mmCIF file of C-alpha atoms in Angstrom:
data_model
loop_
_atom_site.group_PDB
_atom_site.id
_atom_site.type_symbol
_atom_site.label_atom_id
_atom_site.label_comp_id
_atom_site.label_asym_id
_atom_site.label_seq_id
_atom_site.Cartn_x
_atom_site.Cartn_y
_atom_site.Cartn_z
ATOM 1 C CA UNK A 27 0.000 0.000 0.000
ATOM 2 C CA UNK A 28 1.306 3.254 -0.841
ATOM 3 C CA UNK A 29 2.043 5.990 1.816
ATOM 4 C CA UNK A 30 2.837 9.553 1.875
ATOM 5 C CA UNK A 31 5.359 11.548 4.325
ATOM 6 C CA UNK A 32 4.370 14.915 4.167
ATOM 7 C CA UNK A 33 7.618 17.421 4.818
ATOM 8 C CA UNK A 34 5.991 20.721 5.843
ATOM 9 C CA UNK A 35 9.378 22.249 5.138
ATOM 10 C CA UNK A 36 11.003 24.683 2.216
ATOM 11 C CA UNK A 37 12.556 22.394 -0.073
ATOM 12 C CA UNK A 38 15.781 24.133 -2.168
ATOM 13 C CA UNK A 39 16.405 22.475 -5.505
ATOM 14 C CA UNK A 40 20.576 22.427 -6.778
ATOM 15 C CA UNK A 41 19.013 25.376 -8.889
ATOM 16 C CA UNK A 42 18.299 27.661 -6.125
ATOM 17 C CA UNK A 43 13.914 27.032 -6.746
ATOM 18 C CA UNK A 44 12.790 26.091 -3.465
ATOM 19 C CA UNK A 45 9.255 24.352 -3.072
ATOM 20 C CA UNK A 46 7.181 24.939 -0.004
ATOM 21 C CA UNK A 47 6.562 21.829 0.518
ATOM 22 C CA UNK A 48 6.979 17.896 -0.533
ATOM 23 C CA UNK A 49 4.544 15.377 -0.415
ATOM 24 C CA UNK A 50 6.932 11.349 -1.341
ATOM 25 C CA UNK A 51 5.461 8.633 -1.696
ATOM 26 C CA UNK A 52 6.455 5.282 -1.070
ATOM 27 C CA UNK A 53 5.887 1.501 -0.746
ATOM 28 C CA UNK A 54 7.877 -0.886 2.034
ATOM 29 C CA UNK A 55 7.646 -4.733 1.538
ATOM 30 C CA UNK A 56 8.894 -7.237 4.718
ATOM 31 C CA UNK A 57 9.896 -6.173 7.938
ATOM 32 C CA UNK A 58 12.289 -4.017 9.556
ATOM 33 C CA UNK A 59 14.947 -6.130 11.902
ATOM 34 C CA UNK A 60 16.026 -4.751 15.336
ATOM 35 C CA UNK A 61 19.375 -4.012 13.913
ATOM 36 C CA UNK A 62 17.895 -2.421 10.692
ATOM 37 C CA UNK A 63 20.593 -4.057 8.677
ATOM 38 C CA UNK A 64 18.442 -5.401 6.177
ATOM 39 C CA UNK A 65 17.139 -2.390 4.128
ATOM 40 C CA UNK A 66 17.579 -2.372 0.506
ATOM 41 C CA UNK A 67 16.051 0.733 -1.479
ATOM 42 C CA UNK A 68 15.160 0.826 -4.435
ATOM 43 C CA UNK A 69 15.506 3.512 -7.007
ATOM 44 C CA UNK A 70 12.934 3.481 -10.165
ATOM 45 C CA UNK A 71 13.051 5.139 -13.838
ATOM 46 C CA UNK A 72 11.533 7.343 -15.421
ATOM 47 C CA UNK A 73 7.650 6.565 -15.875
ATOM 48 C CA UNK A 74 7.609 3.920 -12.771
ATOM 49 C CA UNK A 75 5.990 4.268 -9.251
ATOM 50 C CA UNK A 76 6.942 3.523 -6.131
ATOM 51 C CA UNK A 77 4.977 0.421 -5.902
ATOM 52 C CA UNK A 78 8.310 -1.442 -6.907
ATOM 53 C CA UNK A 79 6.725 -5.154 -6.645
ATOM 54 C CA UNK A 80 4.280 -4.136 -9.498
ATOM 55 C CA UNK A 81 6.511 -2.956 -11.937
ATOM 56 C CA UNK A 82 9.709 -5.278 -11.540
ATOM 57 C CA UNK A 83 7.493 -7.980 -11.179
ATOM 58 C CA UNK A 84 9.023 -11.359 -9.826
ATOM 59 C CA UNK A 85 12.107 -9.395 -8.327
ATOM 60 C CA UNK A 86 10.207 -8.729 -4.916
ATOM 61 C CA UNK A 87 8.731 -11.386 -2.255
ATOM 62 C CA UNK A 88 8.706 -14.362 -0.459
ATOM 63 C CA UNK A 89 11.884 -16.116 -1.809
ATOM 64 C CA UNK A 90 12.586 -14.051 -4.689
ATOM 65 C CA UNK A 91 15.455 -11.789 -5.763
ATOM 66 C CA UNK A 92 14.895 -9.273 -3.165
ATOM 67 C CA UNK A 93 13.275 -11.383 -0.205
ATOM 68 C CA UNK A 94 10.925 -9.965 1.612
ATOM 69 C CA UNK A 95 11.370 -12.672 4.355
ATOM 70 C CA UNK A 96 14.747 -11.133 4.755
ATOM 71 C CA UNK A 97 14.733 -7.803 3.682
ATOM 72 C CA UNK A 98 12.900 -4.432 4.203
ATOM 73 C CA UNK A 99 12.410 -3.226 0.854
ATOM 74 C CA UNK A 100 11.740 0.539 0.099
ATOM 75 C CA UNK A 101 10.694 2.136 -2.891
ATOM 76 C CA UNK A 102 10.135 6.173 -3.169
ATOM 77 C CA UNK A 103 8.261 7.873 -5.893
ATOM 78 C CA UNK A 104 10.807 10.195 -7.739
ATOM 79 C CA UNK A 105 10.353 14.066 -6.960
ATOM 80 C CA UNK A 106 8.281 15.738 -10.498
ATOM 81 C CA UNK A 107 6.709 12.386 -11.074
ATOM 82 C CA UNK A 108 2.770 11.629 -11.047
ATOM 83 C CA UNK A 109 2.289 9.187 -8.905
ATOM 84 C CA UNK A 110 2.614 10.333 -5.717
ATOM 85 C CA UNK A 111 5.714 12.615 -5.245
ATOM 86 C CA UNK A 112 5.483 16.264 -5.604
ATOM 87 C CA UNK A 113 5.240 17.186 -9.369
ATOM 88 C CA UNK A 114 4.069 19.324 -11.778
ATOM 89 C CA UNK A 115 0.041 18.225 -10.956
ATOM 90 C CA UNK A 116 0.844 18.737 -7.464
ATOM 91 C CA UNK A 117 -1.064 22.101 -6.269
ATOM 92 C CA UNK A 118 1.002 25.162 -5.039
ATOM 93 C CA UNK A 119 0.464 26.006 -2.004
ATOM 94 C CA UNK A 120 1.395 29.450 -2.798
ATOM 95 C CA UNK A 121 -1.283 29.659 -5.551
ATOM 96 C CA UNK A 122 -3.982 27.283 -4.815
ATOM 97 C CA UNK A 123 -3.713 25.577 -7.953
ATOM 98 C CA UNK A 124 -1.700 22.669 -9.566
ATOM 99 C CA UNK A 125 2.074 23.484 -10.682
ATOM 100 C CA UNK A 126 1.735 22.643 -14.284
ATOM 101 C CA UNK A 127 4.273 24.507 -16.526
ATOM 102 C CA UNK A 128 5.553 26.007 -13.599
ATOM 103 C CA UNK A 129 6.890 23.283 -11.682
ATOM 104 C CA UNK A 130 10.538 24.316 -11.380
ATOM 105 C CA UNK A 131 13.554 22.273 -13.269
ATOM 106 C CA UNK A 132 14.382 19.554 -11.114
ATOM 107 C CA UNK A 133 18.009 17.514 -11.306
ATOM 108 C CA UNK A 134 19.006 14.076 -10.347
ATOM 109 C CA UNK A 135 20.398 15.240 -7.254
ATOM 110 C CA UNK A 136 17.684 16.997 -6.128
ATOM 111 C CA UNK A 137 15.665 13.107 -6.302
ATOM 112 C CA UNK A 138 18.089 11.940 -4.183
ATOM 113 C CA UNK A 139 17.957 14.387 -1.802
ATOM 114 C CA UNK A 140 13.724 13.973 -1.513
ATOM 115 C CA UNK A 141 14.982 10.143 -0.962
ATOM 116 C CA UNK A 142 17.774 11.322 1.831
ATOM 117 C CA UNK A 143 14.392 13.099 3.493
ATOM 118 C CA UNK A 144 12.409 10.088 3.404
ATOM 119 C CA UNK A 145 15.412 7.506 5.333
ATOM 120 C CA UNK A 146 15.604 10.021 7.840
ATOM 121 C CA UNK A 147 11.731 10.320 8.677
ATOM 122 C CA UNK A 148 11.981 6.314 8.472
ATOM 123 C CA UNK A 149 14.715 6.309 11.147
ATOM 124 C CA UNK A 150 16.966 4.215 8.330
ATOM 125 C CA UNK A 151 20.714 4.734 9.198
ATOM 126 C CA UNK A 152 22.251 2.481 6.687
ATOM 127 C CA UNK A 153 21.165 0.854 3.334
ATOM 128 C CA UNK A 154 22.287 -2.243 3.136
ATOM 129 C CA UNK A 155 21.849 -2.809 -0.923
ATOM 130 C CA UNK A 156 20.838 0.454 -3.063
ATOM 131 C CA UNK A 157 19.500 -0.813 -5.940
ATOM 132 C CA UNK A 158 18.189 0.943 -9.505
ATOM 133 C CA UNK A 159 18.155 0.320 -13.145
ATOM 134 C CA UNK A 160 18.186 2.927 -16.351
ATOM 135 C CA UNK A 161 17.322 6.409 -14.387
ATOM 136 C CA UNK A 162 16.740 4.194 -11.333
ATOM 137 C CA UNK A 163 20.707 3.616 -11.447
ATOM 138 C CA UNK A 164 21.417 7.315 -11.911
ATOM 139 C CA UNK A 165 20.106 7.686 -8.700
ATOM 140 C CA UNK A 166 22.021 4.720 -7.213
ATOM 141 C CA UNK A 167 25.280 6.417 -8.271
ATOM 142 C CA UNK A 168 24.272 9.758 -7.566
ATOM 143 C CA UNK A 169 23.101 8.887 -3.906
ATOM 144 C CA UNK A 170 26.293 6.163 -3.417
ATOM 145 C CA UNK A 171 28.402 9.422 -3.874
ATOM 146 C CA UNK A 172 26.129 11.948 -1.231
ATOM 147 C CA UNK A 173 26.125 9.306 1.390
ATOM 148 C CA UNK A 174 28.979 7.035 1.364
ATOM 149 C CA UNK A 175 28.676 6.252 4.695
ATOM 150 C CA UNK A 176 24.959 5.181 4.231
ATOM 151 C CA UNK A 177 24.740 3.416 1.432
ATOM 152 C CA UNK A 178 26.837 0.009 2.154
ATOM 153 C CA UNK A 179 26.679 -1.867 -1.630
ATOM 154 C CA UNK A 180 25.309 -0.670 -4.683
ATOM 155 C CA UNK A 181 23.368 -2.636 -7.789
ATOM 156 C CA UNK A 182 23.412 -0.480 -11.039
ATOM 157 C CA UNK A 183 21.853 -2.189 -14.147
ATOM 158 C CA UNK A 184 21.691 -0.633 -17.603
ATOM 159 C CA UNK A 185 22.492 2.987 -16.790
ATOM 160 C CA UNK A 186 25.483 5.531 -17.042
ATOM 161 C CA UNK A 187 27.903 7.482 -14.799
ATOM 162 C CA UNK A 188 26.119 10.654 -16.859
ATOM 163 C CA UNK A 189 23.637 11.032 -19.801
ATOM 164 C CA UNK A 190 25.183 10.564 -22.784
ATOM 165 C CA UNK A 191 25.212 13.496 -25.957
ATOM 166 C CA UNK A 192 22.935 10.070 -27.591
ATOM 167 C CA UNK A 193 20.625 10.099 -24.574
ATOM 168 C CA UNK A 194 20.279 13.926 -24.930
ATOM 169 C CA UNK A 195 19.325 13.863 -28.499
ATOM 170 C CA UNK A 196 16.614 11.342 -27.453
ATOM 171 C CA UNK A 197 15.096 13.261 -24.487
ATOM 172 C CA UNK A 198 15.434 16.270 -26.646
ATOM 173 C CA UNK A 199 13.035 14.955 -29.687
ATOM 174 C CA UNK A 200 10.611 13.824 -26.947
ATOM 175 C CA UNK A 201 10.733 17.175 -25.865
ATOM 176 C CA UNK A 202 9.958 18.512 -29.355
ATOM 177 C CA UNK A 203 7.454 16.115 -29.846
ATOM 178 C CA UNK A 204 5.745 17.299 -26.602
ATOM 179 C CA UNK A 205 5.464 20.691 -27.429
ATOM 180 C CA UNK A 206 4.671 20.414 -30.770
ATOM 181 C CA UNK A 207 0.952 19.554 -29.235
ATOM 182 C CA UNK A 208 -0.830 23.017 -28.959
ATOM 183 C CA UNK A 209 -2.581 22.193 -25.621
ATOM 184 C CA UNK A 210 1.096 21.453 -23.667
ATOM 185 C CA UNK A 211 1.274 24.992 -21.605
ATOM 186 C CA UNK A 212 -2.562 25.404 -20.572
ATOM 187 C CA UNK A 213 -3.808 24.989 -17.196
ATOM 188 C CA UNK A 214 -5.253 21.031 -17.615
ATOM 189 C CA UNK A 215 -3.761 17.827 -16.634
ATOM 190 C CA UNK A 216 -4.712 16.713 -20.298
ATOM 191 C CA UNK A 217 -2.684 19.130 -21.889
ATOM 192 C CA UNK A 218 -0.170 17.573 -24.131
ATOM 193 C CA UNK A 219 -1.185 14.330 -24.077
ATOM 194 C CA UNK A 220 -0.754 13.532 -27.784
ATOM 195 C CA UNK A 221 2.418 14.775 -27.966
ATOM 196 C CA UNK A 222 3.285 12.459 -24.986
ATOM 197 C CA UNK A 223 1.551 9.899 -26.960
ATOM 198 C CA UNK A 224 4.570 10.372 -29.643
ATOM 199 C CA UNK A 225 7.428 11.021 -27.702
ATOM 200 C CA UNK A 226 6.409 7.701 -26.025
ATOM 201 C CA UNK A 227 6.243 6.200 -29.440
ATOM 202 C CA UNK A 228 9.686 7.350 -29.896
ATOM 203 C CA UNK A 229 11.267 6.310 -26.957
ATOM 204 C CA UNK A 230 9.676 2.830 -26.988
ATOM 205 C CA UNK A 231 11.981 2.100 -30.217
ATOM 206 C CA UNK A 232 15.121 2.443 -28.102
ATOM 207 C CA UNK A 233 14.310 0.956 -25.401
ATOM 208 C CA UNK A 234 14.040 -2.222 -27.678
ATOM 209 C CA UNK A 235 16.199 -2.504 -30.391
ATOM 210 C CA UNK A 236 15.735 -3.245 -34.912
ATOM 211 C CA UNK A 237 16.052 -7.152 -34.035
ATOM 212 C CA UNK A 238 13.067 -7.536 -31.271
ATOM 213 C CA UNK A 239 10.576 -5.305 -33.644
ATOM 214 C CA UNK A 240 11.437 -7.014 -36.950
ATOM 215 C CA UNK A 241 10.917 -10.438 -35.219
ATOM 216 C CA UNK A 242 7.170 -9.291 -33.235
ATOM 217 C CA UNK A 243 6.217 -6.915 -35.470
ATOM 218 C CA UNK A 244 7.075 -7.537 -39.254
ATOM 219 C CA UNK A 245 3.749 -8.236 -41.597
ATOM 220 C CA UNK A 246 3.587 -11.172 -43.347
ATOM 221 C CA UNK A 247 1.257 -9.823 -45.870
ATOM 222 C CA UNK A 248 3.717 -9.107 -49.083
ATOM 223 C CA UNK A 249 0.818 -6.587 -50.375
ATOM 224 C CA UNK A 250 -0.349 -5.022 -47.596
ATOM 225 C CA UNK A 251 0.330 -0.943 -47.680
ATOM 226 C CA UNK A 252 -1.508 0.062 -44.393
ATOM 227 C CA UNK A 253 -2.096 -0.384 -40.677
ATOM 228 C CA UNK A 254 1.109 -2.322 -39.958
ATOM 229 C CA UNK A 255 2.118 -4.038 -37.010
ATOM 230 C CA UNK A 256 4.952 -1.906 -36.276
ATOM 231 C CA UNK A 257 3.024 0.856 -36.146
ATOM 232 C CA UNK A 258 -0.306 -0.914 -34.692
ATOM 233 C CA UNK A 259 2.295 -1.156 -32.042
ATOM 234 C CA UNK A 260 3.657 1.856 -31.572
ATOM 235 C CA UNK A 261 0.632 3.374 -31.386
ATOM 236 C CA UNK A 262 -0.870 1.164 -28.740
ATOM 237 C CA UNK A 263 2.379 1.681 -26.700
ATOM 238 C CA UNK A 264 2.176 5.257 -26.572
ATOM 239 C CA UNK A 265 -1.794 5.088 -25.611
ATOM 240 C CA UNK A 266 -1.243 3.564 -22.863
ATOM 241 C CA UNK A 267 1.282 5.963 -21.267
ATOM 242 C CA UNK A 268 -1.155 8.723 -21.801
ATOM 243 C CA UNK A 269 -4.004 6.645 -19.896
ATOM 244 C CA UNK A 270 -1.176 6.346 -16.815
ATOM 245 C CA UNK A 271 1.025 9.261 -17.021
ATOM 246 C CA UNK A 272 1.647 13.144 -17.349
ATOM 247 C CA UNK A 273 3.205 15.281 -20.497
ATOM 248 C CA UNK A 274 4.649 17.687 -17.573
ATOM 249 C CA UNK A 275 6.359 14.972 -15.680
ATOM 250 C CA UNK A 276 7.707 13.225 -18.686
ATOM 251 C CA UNK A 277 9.238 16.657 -19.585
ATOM 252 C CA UNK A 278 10.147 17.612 -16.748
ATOM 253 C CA UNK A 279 11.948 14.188 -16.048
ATOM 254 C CA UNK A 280 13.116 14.075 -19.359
ATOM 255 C CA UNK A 281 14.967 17.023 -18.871
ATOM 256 C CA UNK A 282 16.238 15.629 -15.427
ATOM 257 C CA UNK A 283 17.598 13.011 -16.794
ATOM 258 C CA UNK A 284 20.014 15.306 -18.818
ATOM 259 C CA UNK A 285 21.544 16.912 -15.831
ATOM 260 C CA UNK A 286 22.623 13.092 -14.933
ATOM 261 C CA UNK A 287 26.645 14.113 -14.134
ATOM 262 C CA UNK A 288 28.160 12.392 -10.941
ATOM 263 C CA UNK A 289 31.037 14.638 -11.991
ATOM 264 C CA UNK A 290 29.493 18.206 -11.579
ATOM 265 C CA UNK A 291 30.470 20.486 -9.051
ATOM 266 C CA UNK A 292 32.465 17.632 -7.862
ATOM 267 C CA UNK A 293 35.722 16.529 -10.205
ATOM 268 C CA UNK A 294 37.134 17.231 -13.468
ATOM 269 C CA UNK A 295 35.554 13.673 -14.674
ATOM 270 C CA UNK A 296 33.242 10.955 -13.837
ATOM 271 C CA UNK A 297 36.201 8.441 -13.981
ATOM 272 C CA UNK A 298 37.603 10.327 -10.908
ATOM 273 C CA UNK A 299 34.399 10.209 -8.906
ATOM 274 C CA UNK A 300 33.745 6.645 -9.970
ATOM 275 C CA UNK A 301 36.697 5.872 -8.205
ATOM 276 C CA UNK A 302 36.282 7.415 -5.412
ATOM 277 C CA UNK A 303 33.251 5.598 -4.655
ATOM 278 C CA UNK A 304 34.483 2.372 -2.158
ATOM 279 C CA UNK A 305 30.615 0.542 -1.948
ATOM 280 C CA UNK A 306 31.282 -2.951 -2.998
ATOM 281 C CA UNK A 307 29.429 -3.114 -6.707
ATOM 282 C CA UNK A 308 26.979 -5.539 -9.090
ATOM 283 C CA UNK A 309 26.689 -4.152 -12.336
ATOM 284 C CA UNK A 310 24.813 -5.770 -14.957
ATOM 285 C CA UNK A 311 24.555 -4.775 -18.776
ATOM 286 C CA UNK A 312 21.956 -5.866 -21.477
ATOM 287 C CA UNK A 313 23.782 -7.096 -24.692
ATOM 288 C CA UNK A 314 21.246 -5.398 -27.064
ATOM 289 C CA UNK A 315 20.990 -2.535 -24.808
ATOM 290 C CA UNK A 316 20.446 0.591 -27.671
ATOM 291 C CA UNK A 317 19.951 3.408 -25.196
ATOM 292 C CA UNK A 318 22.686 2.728 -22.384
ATOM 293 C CA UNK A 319 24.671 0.153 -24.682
ATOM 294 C CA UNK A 320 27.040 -2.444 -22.234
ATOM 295 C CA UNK A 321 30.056 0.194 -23.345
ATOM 296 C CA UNK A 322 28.538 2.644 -20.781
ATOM 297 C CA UNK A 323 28.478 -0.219 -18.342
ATOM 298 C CA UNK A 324 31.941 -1.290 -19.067
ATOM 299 C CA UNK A 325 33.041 2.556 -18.723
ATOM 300 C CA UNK A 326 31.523 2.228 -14.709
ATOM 301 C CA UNK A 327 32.925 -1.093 -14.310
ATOM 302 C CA UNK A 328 36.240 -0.121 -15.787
ATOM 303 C CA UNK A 329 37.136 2.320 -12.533
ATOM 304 C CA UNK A 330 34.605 1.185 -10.048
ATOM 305 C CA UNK A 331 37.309 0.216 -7.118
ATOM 306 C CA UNK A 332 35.024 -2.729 -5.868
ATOM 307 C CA UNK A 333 32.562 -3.808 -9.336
ATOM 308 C CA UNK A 334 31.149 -7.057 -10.215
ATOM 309 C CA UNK A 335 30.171 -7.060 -13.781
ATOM 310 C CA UNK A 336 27.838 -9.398 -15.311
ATOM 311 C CA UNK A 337 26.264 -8.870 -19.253
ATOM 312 C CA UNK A 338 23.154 -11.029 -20.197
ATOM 313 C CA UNK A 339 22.519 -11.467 -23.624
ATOM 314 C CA UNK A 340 18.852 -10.349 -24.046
ATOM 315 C CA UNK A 341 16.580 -9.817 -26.833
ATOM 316 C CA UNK A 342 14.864 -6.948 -25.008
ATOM 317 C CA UNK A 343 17.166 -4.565 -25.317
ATOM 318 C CA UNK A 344 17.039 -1.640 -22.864
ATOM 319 C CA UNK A 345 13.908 -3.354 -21.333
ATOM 320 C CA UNK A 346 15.650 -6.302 -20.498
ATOM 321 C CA UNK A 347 16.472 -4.654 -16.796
ATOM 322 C CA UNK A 348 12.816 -5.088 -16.862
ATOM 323 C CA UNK A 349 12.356 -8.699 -18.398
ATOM 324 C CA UNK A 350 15.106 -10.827 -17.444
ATOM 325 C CA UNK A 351 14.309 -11.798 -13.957
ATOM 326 C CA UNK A 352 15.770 -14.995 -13.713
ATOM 327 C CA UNK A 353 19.230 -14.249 -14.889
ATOM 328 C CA UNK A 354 19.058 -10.783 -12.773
ATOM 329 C CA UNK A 355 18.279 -12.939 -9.428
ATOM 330 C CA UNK A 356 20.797 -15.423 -10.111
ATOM 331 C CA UNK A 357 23.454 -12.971 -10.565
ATOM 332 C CA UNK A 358 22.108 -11.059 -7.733
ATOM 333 C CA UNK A 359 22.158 -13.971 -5.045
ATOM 334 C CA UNK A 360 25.518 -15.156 -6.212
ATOM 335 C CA UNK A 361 27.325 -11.523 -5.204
ATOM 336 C CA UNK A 362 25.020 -11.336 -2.146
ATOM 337 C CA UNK A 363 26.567 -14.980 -0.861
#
C-alpha cells in the first residue's frame, strides 16, 4: 500500500527554486529487523511508481530476488513524477492551484535528496543494498556518492555514470514532440497528451532494439500498404502511457535526466568520482541494450574500485532490466553470498 510523508518544510532544488513543501510517496515490503541491517532501497526510472513489486514484477517477495522474508524493501516515488511525489500536478500552495508549466527544473540530485528526506523520517541509518536500473541507477550512483557512509553496496543495471550526448538527443526529440501539441502549456492535466503519446512512441523504439521489432512486429502480408504491425504497435504503446502518465512529468523528467553528471560540481571527470566511490558493486549490462549500450556499463565497471560485472545477452534490449528476472536474481544472489 502506498504511503505519503508529508515534509511541511522549504525544499531548495541544486538550482536555487525552493518548493514549499513535498509530499513522497512510497511503498515498504517485509519487515524491519532490530538491527535495521536489512534495508535495501530501491531507485525506479523514469515513468515507474513507487509500488516497486508491481513494476519489476518477480524481483520482490517471499523467496525471490529481493526477499521480503529477509529484507525491508523501500521504494520512493521520484520528486516531479505523477504518482505520488510532488510534481508538476501537485497544487502550489502558494497559488492554490496545480504546478503545471511552472513546476521548477528539477536535477538528479535533487531526487536523491527527496529520498535522503524520506530515510531520515523512516529512522533508516544504513542501506544495506541500493539498488536501480536505467534512471533508477542514476540515482544509485548519484546517492552512493552523497552518502557514502549510508549506502553500504550498490546494484546499477543498464544505466550511465552521466547522460550521454545520444541520450540527450533522445530526451530532446521527446521534448519537441511534446510541445509540438498546442494544448502542452494550458492549465489542464490533459494538456499535451498527444504529444506524450509520440514522444512515447519514440522512446519505446530504443528501449528495444531493430532485431526484437522485426521479429514481433514484421507483416507477413507481401501486399499489404496500411495499418502495420509496427506501427499498430507503436501506437498502442504510446496510448497507454497517456491513460497512466503526465506530459509535464515526462518533460520535466526528461529534462532531469540530462543533468545526470556524478562529476558536476564535484571533479574534473566521472572516472575520478567513480573511483572514489568504495561501496562494494553488481553491475549488470543488457547485450542489445540501444539506449545505455554495455560500453557505458563497461566505462563504470572499468574504474569502479570494488565492481562485479555481469552482461546477459537479451533480446529486449534496454527493457531487459525489466524482463530478465531470472538471470538478474541469479546474478544477484551469487554476489550477495
Amino acid at each position: 500500500m502506498q504511503q505519503i510523508y508529508h515534509y511541511k518544510e522549504t525544499f531548495t532544488l541544486e538550482n536555487g527554486a525552493t518548493l514549499p513543501e513535498v509530499h513522497i510517496a512510497y511503498h515498504t515490503y517485509g519487515t524491519l529487523n532490530k538491527e535495521k541491517s536489512n534495508v535495501i532501497w530501491i531507485c525506479h526510472a523514469l515513468t515507474a511508481s513507487s509500488d516497486a513489486a508491481g513494476w519489476w514484477k518477480g524481483m520482490i517477495g517471499s523467496h525471490a530476488a529481493f526477499d521480503t522474508e529477509k529484507y525491508f524493501i523501500v521504494c520512493a516515488n521520484i520528486l516531479g513524477s505523477c504518482y505520488g511525489t510532488t510534481g508538476p500536478l501537485s497544487t502550489d500552495p502558494d497559488s492554490g492551484q496545480p504546478f503545471y508549466s511552472s513546476f521548477p527544473d528539477i536535477t538528479i540530485r535533487d531526487m536523491c535528496h527527496v529520498h535522503i528526506l524520506l530515510r531520515k523520517h523512516l529512522d533508516i541509518d544504513k542501506i544495506f543494498l541500493l539498488a536501480g536500473g536505467s534512471m533508477g541507477g542514476y540515482q544509485v550512483l548519484e546517492w552512493a556518492v552523497t552518502e557514502p557512509e549510508v549506502i553500504e553496496h550498490i546494484f546499477l543495471l543498464a544505466t550511465g555514470a552521466k547522460e550521454s550526448a545520444w541520450g540527450i538527443a533522445i530526451h530532446t526529440a521527446q521534448r519537441l514532440a511534446i510541445e509540438a501539441d498546442c494544448t502542452f502549456g494550458t492549465l489542464s492535466p490533459q494538456a499535451g497528451a498527444k504529444g506524450m503519446k509520440a514522444a512515447r512512441g519514440m522512446g519505446m523504439v530504443i528501449y528495444r532494439n531493430y532485431d526484437l521489432i522485426n521479429k514481433h512486429q514484421t507483416d507477413e502480408d507481401i501486399n499489404k500498404t496500411d495499418h502495420f504491425k509496427a506501427s499498430s504497435y507503436i501506437n498502442y504503446q504510446g496510448g497507454k502511457l497517456v491513460d497512466r502518465f503526465n506530459a509535464y512529468s515526462y518533460w520535466k523528467l526528461a529534462k532531469a535526466m540530462d543533468t545526470h553528471n556524478i562529476a558536476r560540481t564535484r571533479a574534473q571527470s566521472t572516472e575520478e568520482v567513480l573511483a572514489s566511490i568504495r561501496q562494494p558493486a553488481l553491475l549488470i549490462g543488457i547485450s542489445s541494450d540501444v539506449l545505455c549500450p554495455v560500453a557505458e556499463q563497461k566505462h563504470i565497471a572499468r574504474h569502479l574500485p570494488s565492481c562485479t560485472y555481469h552482461e546477459i545477452d537479451s533480446e529486449y534490449g534496454h527493457d531487459g532490466f525489466l524482463i530478465e528476472i531470472e538471470a538478474i536474481g541469479k546474478y544477484l544472489n551469487e554476489w550477495l553470498r
